[in-house]
Amino acid sequence: MLQSFEQMASGNAEGGFPLSRIVCRMDWVPDGQSHIDDLIEFEARVNDVWCRHEDAVICTYHLSKFSGDTVIDIMRTHPLVVVGGILQHNPFFVPPGEFLHEIRARRAGQPARPRR
């Protein structure tokens, strides 16, 4: 998916569209912690693609399908969030490299040490 998004990104798509507007419905994620872990890692990693482009990308979630812990982790992967219908900078955003380090340490049962 990361490669597909890179190909769709502004200036890369065939036809020369200057900007892409992408809405990703995330309610396809099946139950099961391994799928949730993959989703959270993907959401963090995809920021490395979109930070190099000017495209508008929106991820939508059906919140009742996810636990509170999962929703918090998902929010932490997004630099902007819509809360109460208002787009705002996310004070809980963690840059992808730092977030992935933390989440991988958590999965391994280790304390997350700050990256240097």
Short mmCIF file of C-alpha atoms in Angstrom, two decimals:
data_model
loop_
_atom_site.label_atom_id
_atom_site.label_comp_id
_atom_site.label_asym_id
_atom_site.label_seq_id
_atom_site.Cartn_x
_atom_site.Cartn_y
_atom_site.Cartn_z
CA MET A 1 0.00 0.00 0.00
CA LEU A 2 2.84 2.40 0.75
CA GLN A 3 4.15 1.93 -2.77
CA SER A 4 0.66 2.40 -4.22
CA PHE A 5 0.20 5.65 -2.31
CA GLU A 6 3.59 6.88 -3.51
CA GLN A 7 2.49 6.22 -7.10
CA MET A 8 -0.82 8.08 -6.56
CA ALA A 9 0.82 11.05 -4.87
CA SER A 10 0.90 14.48 -6.45
CA GLY A 11 2.97 14.65 -9.57
CA ASN A 12 3.47 10.88 -9.77
CA ALA A 13 0.13 9.70 -11.18
CA GLU A 14 -0.32 9.17 -14.90
CA GLY A 15 -2.23 12.05 -16.41
CA GLY A 16 -0.26 14.62 -14.45
CA PHE A 17 -2.85 15.59 -11.85
CA PRO A 18 -1.25 18.25 -9.66
CA LEU A 19 -2.90 17.07 -6.43
CA SER A 20 -4.68 13.99 -5.16
CA ARG A 21 -7.53 13.99 -2.70
CA ILE A 22 -7.77 10.63 -1.01
CA VAL A 23 -10.24 9.38 1.56
CA CYS A 24 -9.35 6.09 3.23
CA ARG A 25 -12.17 4.28 4.99
CA MET A 26 -10.53 2.25 7.72
CA ASP A 27 -13.55 0.22 8.84
CA TRP A 28 -12.35 -2.74 6.73
CA VAL A 29 -9.85 -3.69 9.43
CA PRO A 30 -10.89 -7.06 10.80
CA ASP A 31 -10.95 -7.89 14.47
CA GLY A 32 -7.81 -9.34 15.97
CA GLN A 33 -4.83 -7.68 17.60
CA SER A 34 -2.34 -8.63 14.88
CA HIS A 35 -4.43 -6.76 12.28
CA ILE A 36 -4.77 -3.76 14.59
CA ASP A 37 -0.99 -3.72 15.18
CA ASP A 38 -0.42 -3.82 11.41
CA LEU A 39 -2.90 -0.96 10.92
CA ILE A 40 -1.24 1.22 13.55
CA GLU A 41 2.21 0.58 12.08
CA PHE A 42 0.89 1.35 8.58
CA GLU A 43 -0.68 4.60 9.74
CA ALA A 44 2.64 5.73 11.20
CA ARG A 45 4.69 4.67 8.17
CA VAL A 46 2.38 6.22 5.59
CA ASN A 47 3.22 9.65 7.03
CA ASP A 48 6.66 9.26 5.46
CA VAL A 49 4.93 9.16 2.05
CA TRP A 50 2.48 12.02 2.55
CA CYS A 51 4.95 14.42 4.18
CA ARG A 52 6.73 14.65 0.81
CA HIS A 53 3.58 15.66 -1.08
CA GLU A 54 0.86 18.29 -0.91
CA ASP A 55 -2.07 15.91 -1.30
CA ALA A 56 -5.13 16.00 0.93
CA VAL A 57 -5.53 12.64 2.68
CA ILE A 58 -8.28 11.79 5.15
CA CYS A 59 -8.53 8.53 7.10
CA THR A 60 -12.00 7.82 8.49
CA TYR A 61 -12.73 5.42 11.32
CA HIS A 62 -15.91 3.93 12.70
CA LEU A 63 -14.87 4.48 16.31
CA SER A 64 -17.20 1.87 17.81
CA LYS A 65 -15.20 -0.85 16.00
CA PHE A 66 -11.98 -0.04 17.89
CA SER A 67 -10.89 -0.09 21.53
CA GLY A 68 -10.01 3.15 23.26
CA ASP A 69 -6.30 2.20 23.33
CA THR A 70 -6.37 1.62 19.58
CA VAL A 71 -8.10 4.93 18.91
CA ILE A 72 -5.45 6.76 20.95
CA ASP A 73 -2.62 5.02 19.06
CA ILE A 74 -4.27 5.82 15.72
CA MET A 75 -4.71 9.46 16.71
CA ARG A 76 -1.03 9.65 17.70
CA THR A 77 -0.07 8.76 14.10
CA HIS A 78 -1.91 11.71 12.54
CA PRO A 79 -0.53 15.28 12.59
CA LEU A 80 -4.03 16.70 12.03
CA VAL A 81 -7.35 15.35 13.32
CA VAL A 82 -11.00 16.25 12.98
CA VAL A 83 -12.64 16.44 16.39
CA GLY A 84 -16.18 17.69 16.75
CA GLY A 85 -16.22 18.53 13.05
CA ILE A 86 -13.20 20.86 13.32
CA LEU A 87 -9.82 20.19 11.69
CA GLN A 88 -7.04 20.87 14.18
CA HIS A 89 -3.38 20.24 14.81
CA ASN A 90 -3.03 17.11 16.90
CA PRO A 91 -1.16 17.78 20.16
CA PHE A 92 -0.75 14.00 20.61
CA PHE A 93 0.99 13.42 17.25
CA VAL A 94 4.27 11.52 17.48
CA PRO A 95 6.64 11.55 14.47
CA PRO A 96 6.72 8.18 12.65
CA GLY A 97 10.25 7.10 13.63
CA GLU A 98 9.68 7.83 17.30
CA PHE A 99 6.21 6.27 17.33
CA LEU A 100 7.37 3.09 15.57
CA HIS A 101 10.25 2.72 18.04
CA GLU A 102 7.79 3.04 20.93
CA ILE A 103 5.16 0.68 19.51
CA ARG A 104 7.73 -2.01 18.67
CA ALA A 105 9.19 -1.81 22.17
CA ARG A 106 5.69 -2.08 23.63
CA ARG A 107 4.96 -5.19 21.56
CA ALA A 108 8.21 -6.76 22.74
CA GLY A 109 7.28 -6.01 26.35
CA GLN A 110 10.17 -3.59 26.79
CA PRO A 111 10.06 -0.04 28.09
CA ALA A 112 10.32 2.49 25.29
CA ARG A 113 13.51 4.50 25.70
CA PRO A 114 13.69 7.88 23.99
CA ARG A 115 15.52 7.75 20.68
CA ARG A 116 18.69 9.78 20.37
#
